[in-house]
Amino acid sequence: MHASWKTFGLLLVLGTACSDSGRTELSPLAQQGQRVYQNVCIACHNGDPTKDGSAGPAIAGSSRELIEARVLRASYPPGYTPKRPGNAMPPFPYLAKDIDALAAYLGEVGKTAAPTG
């Protein structure tokens, strides 16, 4: 009977370890950025920033410079080629304090995303 409890305990530990595989823990700053993304950005971008949204492209892995230009000024950094034609995104100057958090979230999500080729 004692051995069966050890086996049960081992299976419980292994099951718990396996259930979190594939999930990446975000830093606190990225968690803050994820909340902003979910509250504001998914109106146009996909809930999964590695995928294209209804109006906005996939933005996982975007540089801080690009995020700041798009979010604060609805512009692009010098030399940047947009993924989609047009300029439908308005500026969101009230998000100025959240640029670092958005950059952290999109950067961390971009590191774990499979290459899109």
CSV table of C-alpha atoms in Angstrom, one decimal, residues 6-101:
chain,number,residue,atom,x,y,z
A,6,LYS,CA,4.4,6.9,-3.8
A,7,THR,CA,3.3,6.0,-7.3
A,8,PHE,CA,0.2,8.2,-7.0
A,9,GLY,CA,2.4,11.1,-5.8
A,10,LEU,CA,4.8,10.7,-8.6
A,11,LEU,CA,2.0,10.6,-11.2
A,12,LEU,CA,0.5,13.7,-9.7
A,13,VAL,CA,3.8,15.6,-9.8
A,14,LEU,CA,4.4,14.5,-13.4
A,15,GLY,CA,0.9,15.3,-14.5
A,16,THR,CA,1.2,18.8,-13.0
A,17,ALA,CA,4.5,19.4,-14.7
A,18,CYS,CA,3.2,18.2,-18.1
A,19,SER,CA,0.1,20.3,-17.9
A,20,ASP,CA,2.1,23.5,-17.9
A,21,SER,CA,4.3,22.6,-20.8
A,22,GLY,CA,3.8,24.9,-23.7
A,23,ARG,CA,2.8,27.8,-21.5
A,24,THR,CA,5.4,30.4,-20.9
A,25,GLU,CA,5.3,32.5,-17.8
A,26,LEU,CA,5.3,36.2,-18.6
A,27,SER,CA,7.3,38.8,-16.6
A,28,PRO,CA,5.3,41.2,-14.5
A,29,LEU,CA,5.8,44.0,-17.0
A,30,ALA,CA,4.7,41.7,-19.9
A,31,GLN,CA,1.6,40.7,-17.8
A,32,GLN,CA,0.7,44.4,-17.5
A,33,GLY,CA,1.2,44.7,-21.3
A,34,GLN,CA,-1.0,41.7,-21.9
A,35,ARG,CA,-3.8,43.4,-20.0
A,36,VAL,CA,-3.5,46.5,-22.0
A,37,TYR,CA,-3.3,44.5,-25.3
A,38,GLN,CA,-6.5,42.6,-24.3
A,39,ASN,CA,-8.4,45.7,-23.3
A,40,VAL,CA,-7.4,47.9,-26.3
A,41,CYS,CA,-5.6,46.2,-29.1
A,42,ILE,CA,-7.8,43.2,-29.8
A,43,ALA,CA,-10.5,45.5,-31.2
A,44,CYS,CA,-8.4,45.3,-34.4
A,45,HIS,CA,-5.6,42.8,-33.7
A,46,ASN,CA,-6.1,39.1,-33.0
A,47,GLY,CA,-6.4,38.1,-29.4
A,48,ASP,CA,-3.2,36.0,-30.2
A,49,PRO,CA,-0.7,38.6,-31.3
A,50,THR,CA,1.1,36.0,-33.4
A,51,LYS,CA,-1.8,36.0,-35.8
A,52,ASP,CA,-3.4,38.5,-38.0
A,53,GLY,CA,-6.5,40.2,-36.7
A,54,SER,CA,-9.6,41.5,-38.5
A,55,ALA,CA,-8.1,44.9,-39.3
A,56,GLY,CA,-4.6,44.8,-37.9
A,57,PRO,CA,-1.6,42.5,-38.7
A,58,ALA,CA,0.1,40.1,-36.3
A,59,ILE,CA,2.3,42.2,-34.1
A,60,ALA,CA,4.2,39.8,-31.8
A,61,GLY,CA,7.9,40.6,-31.7
A,62,SER,CA,7.3,44.3,-32.7
A,63,SER,CA,10.1,46.6,-31.6
A,64,ARG,CA,9.5,49.2,-28.9
A,65,GLU,CA,10.3,51.9,-31.5
A,66,LEU,CA,7.5,50.6,-33.8
A,67,ILE,CA,5.0,50.2,-30.9
A,68,GLU,CA,5.7,53.8,-29.7
A,69,ALA,CA,5.4,55.2,-33.3
A,70,ARG,CA,2.1,53.4,-34.0
A,71,VAL,CA,0.5,53.8,-30.6
A,72,LEU,CA,1.4,57.4,-29.8
A,73,ARG,CA,1.6,59.0,-33.3
A,74,ALA,CA,-0.1,56.5,-35.7
A,75,SER,CA,3.1,56.7,-37.8
A,76,TYR,CA,6.0,54.4,-38.6
A,77,PRO,CA,9.7,54.6,-37.7
A,78,PRO,CA,12.0,55.9,-40.4
A,79,GLY,CA,12.6,53.1,-43.0
A,80,TYR,CA,9.9,50.8,-41.7
A,81,THR,CA,7.8,49.0,-44.4
A,82,PRO,CA,4.2,48.4,-43.1
A,83,LYS,CA,2.8,44.9,-43.3
A,84,ARG,CA,-0.5,46.2,-44.7
A,85,PRO,CA,-1.3,49.2,-46.9
A,86,GLY,CA,-3.3,52.0,-45.4
A,87,ASN,CA,-3.2,53.9,-42.2
A,88,ALA,CA,-6.4,52.9,-40.3
A,89,MET,CA,-4.9,52.8,-36.8
A,90,PRO,CA,-5.5,56.0,-34.9
A,91,PRO,CA,-3.1,57.3,-32.2
A,92,PHE,CA,-3.7,56.3,-28.6
A,93,PRO,CA,-1.8,58.9,-26.7
A,94,TYR,CA,-3.4,57.9,-23.4
A,95,LEU,CA,-1.3,54.7,-23.6
A,96,ALA,CA,2.0,56.5,-23.4
A,97,LYS,CA,2.7,55.1,-19.9
A,98,ASP,CA,2.0,51.6,-21.2
A,99,ILE,CA,4.5,51.5,-24.1
A,100,ASP,CA,7.2,49.6,-22.2
A,101,ALA,CA,4.6,47.1,-20.9
